[in-house]
PDB file of C-alpha atoms in Angstrom:
ATOM      1  CA  MET H  22     108.015 111.502  97.482  1.00  0.00           C
ATOM      2  CA  ALA H  23     108.243 108.452  95.221  1.00  0.00           C
ATOM      3  CA  PRO H  24     108.727 105.052  96.923  1.00  0.00           C
ATOM      4  CA  ASP H  25     111.823 104.052  94.914  1.00  0.00           C
ATOM      5  CA  GLU H  26     114.348 105.312  92.340  1.00  0.00           C
ATOM      6  CA  GLU H  27     112.392 104.059  89.307  1.00  0.00           C
ATOM      7  CA  GLN H  28     109.186 105.755  90.453  1.00  0.00           C
ATOM      8  CA  GLU H  29     111.149 108.949  91.195  1.00  0.00           C
ATOM      9  CA  ARG H  30     112.644 108.858  87.689  1.00  0.00           C
ATOM     10  CA  LEU H  31     109.164 108.515  86.182  1.00  0.00           C
ATOM     11  CA  ARG H  32     107.803 111.296  88.413  1.00  0.00           C
ATOM     12  CA  THR H  33     110.553 113.605  87.157  1.00  0.00           C
ATOM     13  CA  GLU H  34     109.903 112.598  83.519  1.00  0.00           C
ATOM     14  CA  PHE H  35     106.156 113.202  83.897  1.00  0.00           C
ATOM     15  CA  LEU H  36     106.711 116.662  85.400  1.00  0.00           C
ATOM     16  CA  HIS H  37     109.177 117.558  82.645  1.00  0.00           C
ATOM     17  CA  HIS H  38     106.720 116.351  79.993  1.00  0.00           C
ATOM     18  CA  LEU H  39     103.943 118.474  81.510  1.00  0.00           C
ATOM     19  CA  HIS H  40     106.226 121.512  81.626  1.00  0.00           C
ATOM     20  CA  THR H  41     107.298 120.995  78.002  1.00  0.00           C
ATOM     21  CA  HIS H  42     103.794 120.149  76.706  1.00  0.00           C
ATOM     22  CA  PRO H  43     101.039 122.171  78.416  1.00  0.00           C
ATOM     23  CA  ASP H  44      98.493 120.093  76.440  1.00  0.00           C
ATOM     24  CA  ALA H  45      99.922 116.747  77.622  1.00  0.00           C
ATOM     25  CA  MET H  46      96.681 115.880  79.438  1.00  0.00           C
ATOM     26  CA  SER H  47      94.559 116.245  76.296  1.00  0.00           C
ATOM     27  CA  LYS H  48      93.732 113.556  73.726  1.00  0.00           C
ATOM     28  CA  ALA H  49      94.521 116.200  71.112  1.00  0.00           C
ATOM     29  CA  GLY H  50      97.895 116.872  72.730  1.00  0.00           C
ATOM     30  CA  PRO H  51     101.249 115.320  71.856  1.00  0.00           C
ATOM     31  CA  PRO H  52     101.480 111.627  70.910  1.00  0.00           C
ATOM     32  CA  ALA H  53     102.702 110.935  74.462  1.00  0.00           C
ATOM     33  CA  HIS H  54     100.220 112.130  77.054  1.00  0.00           C
ATOM     34  CA  LEU H  55      99.125 111.612  80.622  1.00  0.00           C
ATOM     35  CA  THR H  56      96.361 109.198  81.539  1.00  0.00           C
ATOM     36  CA  GLY H  57      94.818 108.019  84.794  1.00  0.00           C
ATOM     37  CA  SER H  58      93.899 104.484  85.776  1.00  0.00           C
ATOM     38  CA  VAL H  59      92.667 102.384  88.698  1.00  0.00           C
ATOM     39  CA  ILE H  60      93.325  98.794  89.685  1.00  0.00           C
ATOM     40  CA  VAL H  61      90.148  97.547  91.403  1.00  0.00           C
ATOM     41  CA  LEU H  62      90.662  94.902  94.078  1.00  0.00           C
ATOM     42  CA  ASP H  63      88.072  92.928  96.017  1.00  0.00           C
ATOM     43  CA  ASP H  64      87.647  93.479  99.760  1.00  0.00           C
ATOM     44  CA  ASP H  65      89.859  90.504 100.642  1.00  0.00           C
ATOM     45  CA  GLY H  66      92.642  91.434  98.210  1.00  0.00           C
ATOM     46  CA  ASP H  67      92.310  88.061  96.493  1.00  0.00           C
ATOM     47  CA  ALA H  68      91.049  89.259  93.099  1.00  0.00           C
ATOM     48  CA  ALA H  69      91.401  92.144  90.656  1.00  0.00           C
ATOM     49  CA  LEU H  70      88.626  93.361  88.367  1.00  0.00           C
ATOM     50  CA  LEU H  71      90.060  93.814  84.876  1.00  0.00           C
ATOM     51  CA  THR H  72      88.795  94.864  81.477  1.00  0.00           C
ATOM     52  CA  LEU H  73      89.566  93.212  78.154  1.00  0.00           C
ATOM     53  CA  HIS H  74      90.279  96.378  76.189  1.00  0.00           C
ATOM     54  CA  ARG H  75      88.592  96.514  72.780  1.00  0.00           C
ATOM     55  CA  ARG H  76      91.398  98.316  70.916  1.00  0.00           C
ATOM     56  CA  ALA H  77      94.412  96.701  72.566  1.00  0.00           C
ATOM     57  CA  ARG H  78      92.852  93.210  72.818  1.00  0.00           C
ATOM     58  CA  ALA H  79      94.496  92.736  76.211  1.00  0.00           C
ATOM     59  CA  TRP H  80      93.481  92.726  79.882  1.00  0.00           C
ATOM     60  CA  PHE H  81      94.132  95.927  81.816  1.00  0.00           C
ATOM     61  CA  GLN H  82      93.102  97.949  84.831  1.00  0.00           C
ATOM     62  CA  PHE H  83      90.432 100.579  84.110  1.00  0.00           C
ATOM     63  CA  GLY H  84      91.578 103.962  82.882  1.00  0.00           C
ATOM     64  CA  GLY H  85      92.065 106.406  80.101  1.00  0.00           C
ATOM     65  CA  HIS H  86      92.237 109.989  79.014  1.00  0.00           C
ATOM     66  CA  PHE H  87      91.364 113.160  80.855  1.00  0.00           C
ATOM     67  CA  GLU H  88      88.229 115.099  80.018  1.00  0.00           C
ATOM     68  CA  PRO H  89      87.678 118.850  80.461  1.00  0.00           C
ATOM     69  CA  GLY H  90      85.460 118.357  83.545  1.00  0.00           C
ATOM     70  CA  ASP H  91      88.063 116.329  85.461  1.00  0.00           C
ATOM     71  CA  ALA H  92      89.249 118.477  88.377  1.00  0.00           C
ATOM     72  CA  THR H  93      92.296 116.303  89.170  1.00  0.00           C
ATOM     73  CA  VAL H  94      94.146 113.223  87.990  1.00  0.00           C
ATOM     74  CA  TRP H  95      92.369 111.300  90.767  1.00  0.00           C
ATOM     75  CA  HIS H  96      88.964 112.459  89.480  1.00  0.00           C
ATOM     76  CA  ALA H  97      89.823 111.362  85.939  1.00  0.00           C
ATOM     77  CA  ALA H  98      91.029 107.932  87.044  1.00  0.00           C
ATOM     78  CA  THR H  99      87.986 107.387  89.271  1.00  0.00           C
ATOM     79  CA  ARG H 100      85.603 108.516  86.516  1.00  0.00           C
ATOM     80  CA  GLU H 101      87.239 106.135  84.042  1.00  0.00           C
ATOM     81  CA  ALA H 102      86.994 103.216  86.492  1.00  0.00           C
ATOM     82  CA  ARG H 103      83.298 103.912  87.072  1.00  0.00           C
ATOM     83  CA  GLU H 104      82.509 104.291  83.366  1.00  0.00           C
ATOM     84  CA  GLU H 105      84.447 101.227  82.237  1.00  0.00           C
ATOM     85  CA  SER H 106      83.326  98.898  85.038  1.00  0.00           C
ATOM     86  CA  GLY H 107      79.732 100.069  85.346  1.00  0.00           C
ATOM     87  CA  ILE H 108      80.229 100.272  89.134  1.00  0.00           C
ATOM     88  CA  ALA H 109      79.048 103.715  90.211  1.00  0.00           C
ATOM     89  CA  ASP H 110      80.494 103.708  93.721  1.00  0.00           C
ATOM     90  CA  ILE H 111      84.140 102.911  92.954  1.00  0.00           C
ATOM     91  CA  THR H 112      86.312 105.467  94.709  1.00  0.00           C
ATOM     92  CA  ALA H 113      90.065 105.289  94.323  1.00  0.00           C
ATOM     93  CA  PHE H 114      92.328 105.662  97.336  1.00  0.00           C
ATOM     94  CA  PRO H 115      93.773 109.197  97.373  1.00  0.00           C
ATOM     95  CA  GLU H 116      97.429 108.111  97.119  1.00  0.00           C
ATOM     96  CA  ILE H 117      99.062 107.338  93.786  1.00  0.00           C
ATOM     97  CA  ALA H 118      99.769 103.601  93.644  1.00  0.00           C
ATOM     98  CA  GLN H 119     102.224 103.628  90.745  1.00  0.00           C
ATOM     99  CA  LEU H 120     103.508 105.575  87.758  1.00  0.00           C
ATOM    100  CA  ASP H 121     103.992 103.782  84.449  1.00  0.00           C
ATOM    101  CA  ARG H 122     105.183 104.846  80.999  1.00  0.00           C
ATOM    102  CA  HIS H 123     104.382 102.540  78.088  1.00  0.00           C
ATOM    103  CA  LEU H 124     104.146 102.514  74.314  1.00  0.00           C
ATOM    104  CA  LEU H 125     100.800 101.584  72.824  1.00  0.00           C
ATOM    105  CA  SER H 126     100.033  98.844  70.359  1.00  0.00           C
ATOM    106  CA  GLY H 127      96.696  98.604  68.639  1.00  0.00           C
ATOM    107  CA  ASP H 128      94.318 101.117  67.108  1.00  0.00           C
ATOM    108  CA  PHE H 129      94.936 104.223  69.208  1.00  0.00           C
ATOM    109  CA  GLY H 130      95.109 106.808  66.423  1.00  0.00           C
ATOM    110  CA  ARG H 131      97.373 109.749  67.231  1.00  0.00           C
ATOM    111  CA  CYS H 132      98.133 108.474  70.730  1.00  0.00           C
ATOM    112  CA  ARG H 133     101.429 106.537  70.819  1.00  0.00           C
ATOM    113  CA  GLU H 134     102.475 106.519  74.473  1.00  0.00           C
ATOM    114  CA  HIS H 135     100.798 106.782  77.873  1.00  0.00           C
ATOM    115  CA  LEU H 136     102.326 108.344  80.945  1.00  0.00           C
ATOM    116  CA  ASP H 137      99.918 106.634  83.316  1.00  0.00           C
ATOM    117  CA  ILE H 138      99.190 107.786  86.857  1.00  0.00           C
ATOM    118  CA  ARG H 139      97.741 104.748  88.605  1.00  0.00           C
ATOM    119  CA  PHE H 140      95.518 104.504  91.654  1.00  0.00           C
ATOM    120  CA  ALA H 141      93.889 101.602  93.484  1.00  0.00           C
ATOM    121  CA  ALA H 142      90.369 100.996  94.779  1.00  0.00           C
ATOM    122  CA  ARG H 143      88.438  98.215  96.388  1.00  0.00           C
ATOM    123  CA  THR H 144      84.891  97.005  96.009  1.00  0.00           C
ATOM    124  CA  PRO H 145      83.010  93.894  97.100  1.00  0.00           C
ATOM    125  CA  ARG H 146      83.420  91.024  94.670  1.00  0.00           C
ATOM    126  CA  SER H 147      79.640  90.624  94.689  1.00  0.00           C
ATOM    127  CA  THR H 148      79.216  94.070  93.092  1.00  0.00           C
ATOM    128  CA  GLU H 149      77.840  93.671  89.590  1.00  0.00           C
ATOM    129  CA  SER H 150      79.976  95.091  86.776  1.00  0.00           C
ATOM    130  CA  THR H 151      79.079  95.751  83.155  1.00  0.00           C
ATOM    131  CA  VAL H 152      80.995  95.857  79.901  1.00  0.00           C
ATOM    132  CA  SER H 153      81.415  99.331  78.407  1.00  0.00           C
ATOM    133  CA  THR H 154      81.756 100.214  74.733  1.00  0.00           C
ATOM    134  CA  GLU H 155      85.540 100.349  75.236  1.00  0.00           C
ATOM    135  CA  SER H 156      85.721  96.741  76.407  1.00  0.00           C
ATOM    136  CA  ILE H 157      85.070  93.212  75.233  1.00  0.00           C
ATOM    137  CA  ASP H 158      84.767  91.765  78.742  1.00  0.00           C
ATOM    138  CA  VAL H 159      85.050  92.707  82.422  1.00  0.00           C
ATOM    139  CA  ARG H 160      85.994  89.955  84.836  1.00  0.00           C
ATOM    140  CA  TRP H 161      87.456  89.192  88.270  1.00  0.00           C
ATOM    141  CA  TRP H 162      90.855  87.479  88.175  1.00  0.00           C
ATOM    142  CA  PRO H 163      92.675  85.917  91.136  1.00  0.00           C
ATOM    143  CA  VAL H 164      95.650  88.154  91.955  1.00  0.00           C
ATOM    144  CA  ASP H 165      97.841  85.042  91.891  1.00  0.00           C
ATOM    145  CA  ALA H 166      96.548  83.954  88.453  1.00  0.00           C
ATOM    146  CA  LEU H 167      96.325  87.111  86.349  1.00  0.00           C
ATOM    147  CA  PRO H 168      95.577  86.677  82.634  1.00  0.00           C
ATOM    148  CA  GLU H 169      98.307  85.257  80.431  1.00  0.00           C
ATOM    149  CA  GLY H 170     100.530  87.954  78.952  1.00  0.00           C
ATOM    150  CA  THR H 171      99.709  90.566  81.638  1.00  0.00           C
ATOM    151  CA  ARG H 172     101.542  89.349  84.704  1.00  0.00           C
ATOM    152  CA  GLU H 173     104.751  91.301  84.133  1.00  0.00           C
ATOM    153  CA  ASP H 174     102.892  94.613  83.818  1.00  0.00           C
ATOM    154  CA  LEU H 175      99.967  94.070  86.191  1.00  0.00           C
ATOM    155  CA  ARG H 176     101.713  92.285  89.062  1.00  0.00           C
ATOM    156  CA  PRO H 177     103.612  95.384  90.301  1.00  0.00           C
ATOM    157  CA  LEU H 178     100.416  97.453  90.097  1.00  0.00           C
ATOM    158  CA  VAL H 179      98.401  94.818  91.971  1.00  0.00           C
ATOM    159  CA  ASP H 180     101.123  94.682  94.652  1.00  0.00           C
ATOM    160  CA  ALA H 181     101.104  98.493  94.959  1.00  0.00           C
ATOM    161  CA  GLY H 182      97.296  98.430  95.234  1.00  0.00           C
ATOM    162  CA  LEU H 183      97.429  95.748  97.918  1.00  0.00           C
ATOM    163  CA  ARG H 184      99.877  97.846  99.939  1.00  0.00           C
ATOM    164  CA  LEU H 185      97.522 100.846  99.799  1.00  0.00           C
ATOM    165  CA  ARG H 186      94.532  98.639 100.623  1.00  0.00           C
ATOM    166  CA  ARG H 187      96.146  97.556 103.888  1.00  0.00           C
ATOM    167  CA  ARG H 188      96.684 101.113 105.159  1.00  0.00           C
TER     168      ARG H 188
END
């Protein structure tokens, strides 16, 4: 059950999209397809680890497309977080933190829209991260001072992640 009307609307849209487009989880699928992502928070909930995405030139949570070996959406999101952060032991909480549907800007080829299923994870702030080929930078940001231009989109996800973190 979704936590509010907006999330329920998105849940219904995502299910309809999957029913209409059996290949919606594939990069080669329709221009709008499902993705999985993870907001990584530190143990205290004071900071979020974000990536400066190479194609979009903006700060985001870790995430991306499904691959054939991904058993579930959770597996895909966790794999993406590990690959993009360089932190091998990131494990997302099992509950979905948030659903989000957004148009893409930047060099994304055929892909025009993401129907993103978002999870949350936590890791010690002292854990060393690395920059992947998909990123320009990876950095901790205070949850109360997220990067300029991201606050409207990331704040609700950070808040959802913090709620899951406290469970």
